[in-house]
CSV table of C-alpha atoms in Angstrom, one decimal:
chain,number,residue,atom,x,y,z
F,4,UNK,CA,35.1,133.3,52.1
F,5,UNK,CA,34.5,136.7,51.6
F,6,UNK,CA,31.3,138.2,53.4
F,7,UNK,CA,29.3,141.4,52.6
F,8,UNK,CA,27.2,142.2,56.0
F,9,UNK,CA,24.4,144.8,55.7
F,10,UNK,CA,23.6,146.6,58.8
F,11,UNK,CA,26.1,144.9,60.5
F,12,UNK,CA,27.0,147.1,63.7
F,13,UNK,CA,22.9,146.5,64.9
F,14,UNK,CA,21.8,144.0,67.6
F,15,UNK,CA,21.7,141.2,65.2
F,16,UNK,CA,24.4,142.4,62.8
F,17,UNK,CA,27.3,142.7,65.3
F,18,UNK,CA,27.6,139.8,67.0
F,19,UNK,CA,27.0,138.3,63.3
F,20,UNK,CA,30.2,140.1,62.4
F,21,UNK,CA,32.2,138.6,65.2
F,22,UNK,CA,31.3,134.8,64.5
F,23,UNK,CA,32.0,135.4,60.8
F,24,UNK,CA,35.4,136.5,61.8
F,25,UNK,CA,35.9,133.9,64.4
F,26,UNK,CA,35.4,131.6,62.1
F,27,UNK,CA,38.0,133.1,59.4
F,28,UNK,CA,35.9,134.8,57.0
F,29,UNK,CA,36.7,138.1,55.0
F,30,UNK,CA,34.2,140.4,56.2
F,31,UNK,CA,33.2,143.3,55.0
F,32,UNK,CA,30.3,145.4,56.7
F,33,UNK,CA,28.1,148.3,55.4
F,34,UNK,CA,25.9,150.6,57.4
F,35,UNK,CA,24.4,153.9,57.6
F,36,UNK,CA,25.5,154.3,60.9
F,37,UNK,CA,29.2,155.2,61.8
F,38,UNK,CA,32.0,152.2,61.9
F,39,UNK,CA,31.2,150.0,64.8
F,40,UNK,CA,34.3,149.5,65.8
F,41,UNK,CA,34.9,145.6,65.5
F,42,UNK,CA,38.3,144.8,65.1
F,43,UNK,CA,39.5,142.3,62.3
F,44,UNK,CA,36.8,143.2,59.5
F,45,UNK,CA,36.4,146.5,56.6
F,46,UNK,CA,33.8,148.7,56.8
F,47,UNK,CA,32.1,151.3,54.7
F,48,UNK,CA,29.6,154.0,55.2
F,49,UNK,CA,26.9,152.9,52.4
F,50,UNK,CA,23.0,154.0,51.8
F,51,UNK,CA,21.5,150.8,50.5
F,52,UNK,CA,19.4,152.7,48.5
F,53,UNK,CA,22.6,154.1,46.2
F,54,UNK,CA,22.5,151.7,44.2
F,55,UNK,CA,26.2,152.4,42.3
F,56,UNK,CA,27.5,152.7,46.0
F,57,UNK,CA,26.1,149.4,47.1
F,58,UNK,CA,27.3,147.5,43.9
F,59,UNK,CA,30.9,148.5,44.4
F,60,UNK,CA,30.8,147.6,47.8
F,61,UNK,CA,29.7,144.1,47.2
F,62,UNK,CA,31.6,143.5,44.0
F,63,UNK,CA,34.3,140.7,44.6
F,64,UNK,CA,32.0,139.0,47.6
F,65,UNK,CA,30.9,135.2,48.0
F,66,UNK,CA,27.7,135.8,50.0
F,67,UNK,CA,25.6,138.6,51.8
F,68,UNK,CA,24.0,138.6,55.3
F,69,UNK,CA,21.5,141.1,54.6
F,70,UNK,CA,20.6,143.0,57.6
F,71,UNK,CA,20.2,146.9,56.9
F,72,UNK,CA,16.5,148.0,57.7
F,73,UNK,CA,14.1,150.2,59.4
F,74,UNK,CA,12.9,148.1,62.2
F,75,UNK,CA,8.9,149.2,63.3
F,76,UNK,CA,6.4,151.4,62.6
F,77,UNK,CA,7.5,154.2,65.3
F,78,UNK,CA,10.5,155.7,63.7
F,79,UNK,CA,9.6,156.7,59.9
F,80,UNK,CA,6.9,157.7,58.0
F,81,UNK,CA,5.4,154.5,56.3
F,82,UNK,CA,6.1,155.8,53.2
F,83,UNK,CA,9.8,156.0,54.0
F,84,UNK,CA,10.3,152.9,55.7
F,85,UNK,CA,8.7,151.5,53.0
F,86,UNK,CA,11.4,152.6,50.3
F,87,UNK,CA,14.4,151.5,52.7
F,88,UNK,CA,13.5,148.3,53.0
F,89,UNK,CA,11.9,147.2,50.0
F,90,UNK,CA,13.9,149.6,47.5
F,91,UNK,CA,16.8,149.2,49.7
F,92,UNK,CA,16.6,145.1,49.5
F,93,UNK,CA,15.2,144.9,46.1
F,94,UNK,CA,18.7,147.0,45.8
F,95,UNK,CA,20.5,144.2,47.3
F,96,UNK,CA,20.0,141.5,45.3
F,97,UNK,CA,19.9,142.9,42.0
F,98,UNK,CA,23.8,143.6,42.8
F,99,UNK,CA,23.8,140.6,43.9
F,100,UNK,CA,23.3,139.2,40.7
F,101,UNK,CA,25.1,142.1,38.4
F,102,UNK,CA,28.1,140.9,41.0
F,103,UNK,CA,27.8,136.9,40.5
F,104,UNK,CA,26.9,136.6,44.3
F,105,UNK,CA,24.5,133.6,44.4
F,106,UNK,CA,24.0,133.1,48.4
F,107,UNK,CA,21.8,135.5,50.5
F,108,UNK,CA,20.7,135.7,54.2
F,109,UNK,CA,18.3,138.2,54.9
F,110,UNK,CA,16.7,139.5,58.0
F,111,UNK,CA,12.9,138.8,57.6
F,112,UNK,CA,10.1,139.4,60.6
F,113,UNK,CA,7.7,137.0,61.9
F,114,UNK,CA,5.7,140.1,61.2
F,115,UNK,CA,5.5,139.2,57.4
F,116,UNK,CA,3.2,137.1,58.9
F,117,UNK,CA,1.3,140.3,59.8
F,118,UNK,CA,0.6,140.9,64.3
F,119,UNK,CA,2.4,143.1,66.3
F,120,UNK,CA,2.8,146.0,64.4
F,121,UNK,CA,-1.0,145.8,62.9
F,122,UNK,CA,-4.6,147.3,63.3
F,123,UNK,CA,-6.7,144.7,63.7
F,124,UNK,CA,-7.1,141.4,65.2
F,125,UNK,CA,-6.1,139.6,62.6
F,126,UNK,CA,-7.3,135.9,62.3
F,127,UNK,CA,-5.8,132.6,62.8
F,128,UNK,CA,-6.2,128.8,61.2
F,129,UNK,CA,-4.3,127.1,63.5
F,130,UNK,CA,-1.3,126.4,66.1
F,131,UNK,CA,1.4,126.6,65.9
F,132,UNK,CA,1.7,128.4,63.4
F,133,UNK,CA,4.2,127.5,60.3
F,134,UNK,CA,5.4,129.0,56.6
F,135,UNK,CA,2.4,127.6,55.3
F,136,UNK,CA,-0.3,129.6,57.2
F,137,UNK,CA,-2.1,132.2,55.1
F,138,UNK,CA,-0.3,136.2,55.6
F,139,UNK,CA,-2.5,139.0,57.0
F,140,UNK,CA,-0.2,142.6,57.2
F,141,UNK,CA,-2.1,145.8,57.7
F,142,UNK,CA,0.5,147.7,58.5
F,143,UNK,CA,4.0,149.4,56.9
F,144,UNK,CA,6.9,147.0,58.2
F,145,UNK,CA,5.3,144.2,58.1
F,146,UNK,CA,4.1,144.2,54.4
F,147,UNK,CA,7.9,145.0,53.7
F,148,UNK,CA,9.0,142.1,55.1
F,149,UNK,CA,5.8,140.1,53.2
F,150,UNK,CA,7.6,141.8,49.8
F,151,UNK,CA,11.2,141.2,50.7
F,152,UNK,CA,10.3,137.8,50.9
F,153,UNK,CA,9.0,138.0,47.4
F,154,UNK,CA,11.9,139.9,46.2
F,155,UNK,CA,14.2,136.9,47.2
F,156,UNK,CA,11.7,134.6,44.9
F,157,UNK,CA,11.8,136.9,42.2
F,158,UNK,CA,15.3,136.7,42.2
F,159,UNK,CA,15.6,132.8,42.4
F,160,UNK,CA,13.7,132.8,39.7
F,161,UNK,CA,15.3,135.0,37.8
F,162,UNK,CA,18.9,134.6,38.7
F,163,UNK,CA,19.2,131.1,40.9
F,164,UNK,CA,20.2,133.1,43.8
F,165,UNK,CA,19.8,130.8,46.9
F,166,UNK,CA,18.4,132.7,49.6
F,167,UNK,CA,16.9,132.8,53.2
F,168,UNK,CA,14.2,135.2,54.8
F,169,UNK,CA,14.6,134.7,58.6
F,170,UNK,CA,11.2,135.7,60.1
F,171,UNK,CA,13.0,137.0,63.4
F,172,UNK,CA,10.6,137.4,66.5
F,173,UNK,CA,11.8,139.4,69.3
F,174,UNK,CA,15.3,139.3,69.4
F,175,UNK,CA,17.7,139.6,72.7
F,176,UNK,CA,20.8,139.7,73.9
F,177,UNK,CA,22.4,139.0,76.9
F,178,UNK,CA,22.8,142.7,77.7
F,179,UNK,CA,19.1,143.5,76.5
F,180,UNK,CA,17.7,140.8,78.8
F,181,UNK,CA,19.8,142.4,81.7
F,182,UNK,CA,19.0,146.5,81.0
F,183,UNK,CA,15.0,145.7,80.4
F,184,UNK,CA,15.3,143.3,83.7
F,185,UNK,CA,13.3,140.3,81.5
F,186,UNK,CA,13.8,137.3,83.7
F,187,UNK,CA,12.1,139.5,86.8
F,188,UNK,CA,9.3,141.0,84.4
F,189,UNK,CA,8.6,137.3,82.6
F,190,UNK,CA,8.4,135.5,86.0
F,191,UNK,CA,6.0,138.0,87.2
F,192,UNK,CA,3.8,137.6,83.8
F,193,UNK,CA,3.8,133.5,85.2
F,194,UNK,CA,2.6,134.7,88.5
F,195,UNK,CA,-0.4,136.6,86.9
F,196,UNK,CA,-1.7,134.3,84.5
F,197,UNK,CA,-1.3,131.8,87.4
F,198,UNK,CA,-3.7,134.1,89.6
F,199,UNK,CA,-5.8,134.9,86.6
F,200,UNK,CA,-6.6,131.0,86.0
F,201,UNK,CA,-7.4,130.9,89.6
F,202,UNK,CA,-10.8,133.2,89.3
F,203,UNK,CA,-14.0,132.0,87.7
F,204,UNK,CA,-14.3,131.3,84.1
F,205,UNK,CA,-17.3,134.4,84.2
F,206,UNK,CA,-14.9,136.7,85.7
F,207,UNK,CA,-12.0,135.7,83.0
F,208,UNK,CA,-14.1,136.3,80.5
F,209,UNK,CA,-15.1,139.7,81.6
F,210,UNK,CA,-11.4,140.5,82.1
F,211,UNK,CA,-10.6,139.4,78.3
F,212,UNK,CA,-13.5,141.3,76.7
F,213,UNK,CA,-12.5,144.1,78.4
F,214,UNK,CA,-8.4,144.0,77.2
F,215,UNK,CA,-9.8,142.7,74.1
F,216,UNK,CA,-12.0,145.8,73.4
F,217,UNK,CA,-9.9,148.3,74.5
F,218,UNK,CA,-6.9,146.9,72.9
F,219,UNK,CA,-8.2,146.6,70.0
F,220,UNK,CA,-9.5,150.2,70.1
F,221,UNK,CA,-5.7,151.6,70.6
F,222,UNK,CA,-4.9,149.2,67.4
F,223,UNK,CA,-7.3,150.8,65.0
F,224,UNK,CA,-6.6,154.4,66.3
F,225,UNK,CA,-2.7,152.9,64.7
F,226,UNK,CA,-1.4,154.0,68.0
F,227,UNK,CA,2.2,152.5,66.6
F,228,UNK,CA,2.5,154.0,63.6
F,229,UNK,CA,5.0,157.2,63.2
F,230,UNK,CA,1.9,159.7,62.7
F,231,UNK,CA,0.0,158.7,65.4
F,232,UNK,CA,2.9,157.8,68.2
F,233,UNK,CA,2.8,161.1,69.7
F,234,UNK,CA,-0.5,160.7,71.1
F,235,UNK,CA,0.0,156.6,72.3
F,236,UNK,CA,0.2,157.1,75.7
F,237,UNK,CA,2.1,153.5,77.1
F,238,UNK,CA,1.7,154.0,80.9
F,239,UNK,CA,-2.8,154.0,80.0
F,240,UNK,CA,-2.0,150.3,79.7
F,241,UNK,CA,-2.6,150.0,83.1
F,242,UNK,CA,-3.0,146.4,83.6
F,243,UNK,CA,-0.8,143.2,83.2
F,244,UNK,CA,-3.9,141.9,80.6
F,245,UNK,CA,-4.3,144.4,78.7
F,246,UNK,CA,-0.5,144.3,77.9
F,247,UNK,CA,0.0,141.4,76.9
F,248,UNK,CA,-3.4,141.3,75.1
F,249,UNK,CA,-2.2,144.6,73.2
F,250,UNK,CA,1.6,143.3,72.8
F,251,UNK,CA,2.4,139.8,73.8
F,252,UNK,CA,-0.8,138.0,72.2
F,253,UNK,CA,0.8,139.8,69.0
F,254,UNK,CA,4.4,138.2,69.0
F,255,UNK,CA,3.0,134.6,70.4
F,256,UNK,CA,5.1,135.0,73.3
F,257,UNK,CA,8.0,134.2,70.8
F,258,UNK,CA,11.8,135.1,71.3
F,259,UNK,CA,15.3,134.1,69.8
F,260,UNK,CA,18.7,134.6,71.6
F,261,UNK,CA,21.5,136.6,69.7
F,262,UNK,CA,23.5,133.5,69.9
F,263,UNK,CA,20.8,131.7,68.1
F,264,UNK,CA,20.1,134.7,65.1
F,265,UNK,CA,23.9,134.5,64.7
F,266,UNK,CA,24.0,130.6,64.9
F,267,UNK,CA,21.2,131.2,61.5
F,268,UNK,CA,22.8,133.1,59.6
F,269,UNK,CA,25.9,131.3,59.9
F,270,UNK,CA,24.1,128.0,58.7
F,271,UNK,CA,21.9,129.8,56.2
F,272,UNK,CA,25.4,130.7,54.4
F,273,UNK,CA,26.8,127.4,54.4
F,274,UNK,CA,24.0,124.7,54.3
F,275,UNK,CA,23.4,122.8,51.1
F,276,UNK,CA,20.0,124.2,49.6
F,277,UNK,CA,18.3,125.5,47.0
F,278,UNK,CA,15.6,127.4,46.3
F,279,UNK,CA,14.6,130.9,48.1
F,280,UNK,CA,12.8,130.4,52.0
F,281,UNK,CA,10.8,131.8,54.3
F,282,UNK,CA,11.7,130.1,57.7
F,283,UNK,CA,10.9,131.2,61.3
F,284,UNK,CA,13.7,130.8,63.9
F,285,UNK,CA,13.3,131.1,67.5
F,286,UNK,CA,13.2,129.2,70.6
F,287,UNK,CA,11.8,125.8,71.0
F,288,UNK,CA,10.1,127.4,74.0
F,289,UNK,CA,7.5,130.6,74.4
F,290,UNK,CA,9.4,133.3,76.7
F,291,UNK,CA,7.3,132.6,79.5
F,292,UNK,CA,8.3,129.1,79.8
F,293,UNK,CA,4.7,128.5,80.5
F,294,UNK,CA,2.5,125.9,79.5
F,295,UNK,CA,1.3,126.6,75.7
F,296,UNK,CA,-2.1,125.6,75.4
F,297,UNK,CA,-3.2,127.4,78.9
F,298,UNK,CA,-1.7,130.4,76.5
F,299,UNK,CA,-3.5,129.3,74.0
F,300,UNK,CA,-6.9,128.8,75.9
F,301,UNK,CA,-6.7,132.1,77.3
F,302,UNK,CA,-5.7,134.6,74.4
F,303,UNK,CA,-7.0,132.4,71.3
F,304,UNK,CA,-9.7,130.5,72.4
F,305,UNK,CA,-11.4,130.3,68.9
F,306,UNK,CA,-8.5,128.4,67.4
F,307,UNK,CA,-9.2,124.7,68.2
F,308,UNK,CA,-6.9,123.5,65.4
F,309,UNK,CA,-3.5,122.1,66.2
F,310,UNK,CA,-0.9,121.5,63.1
F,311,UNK,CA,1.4,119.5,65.8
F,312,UNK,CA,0.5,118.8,69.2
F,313,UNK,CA,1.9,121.0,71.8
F,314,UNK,CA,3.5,119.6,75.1
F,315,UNK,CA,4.9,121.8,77.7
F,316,UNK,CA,5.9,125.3,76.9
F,317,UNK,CA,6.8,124.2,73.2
F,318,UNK,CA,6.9,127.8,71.1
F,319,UNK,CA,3.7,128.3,69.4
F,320,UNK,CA,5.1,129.2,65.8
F,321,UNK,CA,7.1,126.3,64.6
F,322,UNK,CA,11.1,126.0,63.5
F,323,UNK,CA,10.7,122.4,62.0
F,324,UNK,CA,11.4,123.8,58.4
F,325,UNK,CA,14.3,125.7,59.6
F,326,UNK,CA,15.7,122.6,61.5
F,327,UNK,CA,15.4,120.2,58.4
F,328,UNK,CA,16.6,122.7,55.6
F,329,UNK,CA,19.9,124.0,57.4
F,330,UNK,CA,20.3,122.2,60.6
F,331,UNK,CA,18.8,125.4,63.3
F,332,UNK,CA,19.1,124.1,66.4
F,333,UNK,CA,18.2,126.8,69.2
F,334,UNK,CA,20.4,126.9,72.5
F,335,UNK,CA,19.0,129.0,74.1
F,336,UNK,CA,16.0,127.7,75.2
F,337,UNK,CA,14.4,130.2,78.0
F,338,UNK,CA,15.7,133.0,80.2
F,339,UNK,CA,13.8,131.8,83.4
């Protein structure tokens, strides 16, 4: 089987690469960036964009793991990051379709479910969350991934191309948990909600409206956004709260191992479906390996509605869909 891999020499796309080859497959990679220097597969220096360059590159090709993007808010003007990825996928599938290709895995966010990169605070139904909760973006990145998502519909309908969007959280590898020393910084995130749920309710409440407002303040300021980074000083989060009110709170303490991003895409190539998805994949687990509804108690109060019950540290957005449609099963569970 002959694979096109966009983006391929990224976090996700490499080891992506190597599993395709250890498994036998022709694989042929295209990135803006130089040759990543994986033995065993071709590679071409392609702008996704182009579209006459792209088409020759994926003529001949059985199936494309679509990974090429612009991955936040920080590096680009929206406008710009915008046109990559949208353009750039829309791009994709069309040839696709002029080349007969009728399998697709993309690279998704769980921010097409709008959060970490956004202004406000948006709103939720219920937990854990799933496909069929409502979307809420207010920011660049993540209403590309909301619209990439729509391309691949388009194009099922149009053409019967079979496709996945995986709505990827935070993504890690081995060598990114070591160099960001994760384990050590996620145990001490346990030890401070453990003291936190030690003092009074009145004084927990105080604390939270307190991260809450001034979290909130940074967000509408759009303190992520390309224009506006300069001025984001990091280091003013000065407490372990307001952190993870401003960042955590906003990725549901969800994560997904490169082993497990590369186990999905390999599956999303070869299961039997039909039909273009939208499926979160992550760990069965929140990264804190901490119990899920005193998460849930302290950062989303409001939302009394379960769609499952939770038991233990069980991840608050839920891989169910991804499990039954093409057999995701995550093995790596936690990293403490």
């Amino acid at each position: 089987m002959r694979i096109v891999v966009t983006g391929g020499a990224g976090l996700v796309g490499k080891p992506v690469c190597e599993q395709f080859l250890h498994n036998g497959w022709d694989v042929h990679v295209i990135d803006a960036a130089p040759d990543p220097g994986i033995a065993g597969l071709s590679y071409a220096q392609c702008d996704i964009l182009d579209f006459a360059a792209l088409l020759k590159q994926i003529e001949g090709c059985d199936a494309i793991a679509h990974l090429a993007a612009i991955p936040s808010t920080l590096t680009h003007p929206n406008s710009t990051l915008f046109k990559i990825n949208v353009a750039g996928t829309f791009n994709v599938f069309e040839a696709a379709e002029r080349a007969g290709v009728r399998r697709i895995a993309q690279a998704s966010s769980v921010n097409a479910f709008g959060g970490y990169w956004g202004c406000d605070d948006r709103q939720y139904d219920y937990f854990p969350l799933d496909e069929d909760h409502p979307l809420h973006t207010t920011d660049a990145y993540s209403f590309s991934k909301q619209m990439v998502e729509e391309i691949a519909n388009y194009f099922h309908r149009r053409s019967g191309i079979d496709s996945v969007s995986f709505r990827f959280p935070a993504v890690w590898s081995d060598a990114v948990i070591e160099a960001r020393q994760l384990r050590q910084s996620l145990s001490e995130q346990r030890e401070q909600l453990d003291a936190f749920r030690q003092i009074s309710p009145a004084r927990q409440r105080a604390r939270l409206a307190d991260a809450r407002a001034r979290a909130l303040k940074s967000r509408a300021r759009r303190v992520q956004e390309y224009d506006s980074a300069a001025d984001f000083d990091r280091d003013a989060l000065d407490d372990w709260l307001l952190r993870a009110y401003f960042f955590d709170r906003f990725n549901y303490w969800a994560f997904i191992h490169t082993m497990d991003s590369t186990q999905a895409f390999e599956k999303a190539l070869t299961a039997d479906y039909q039909g273009a998805h939208a499926l979160f994949v992550n760990s069965d687990l929140n990264c804190l390996n901490y119990d899920s509804e005193a998460l849930l108690s302290i950062f989303f109060p409001d939302v009394s509605r379960r769609s499952k019950a939770l038991r233990g540290a069980e991840a608050l957005v839920n891989i169910e869909r991804a499990r039954q449609l093409i057999g995701f099963k995550p093995t790596v569970h936690s990293i403490i």
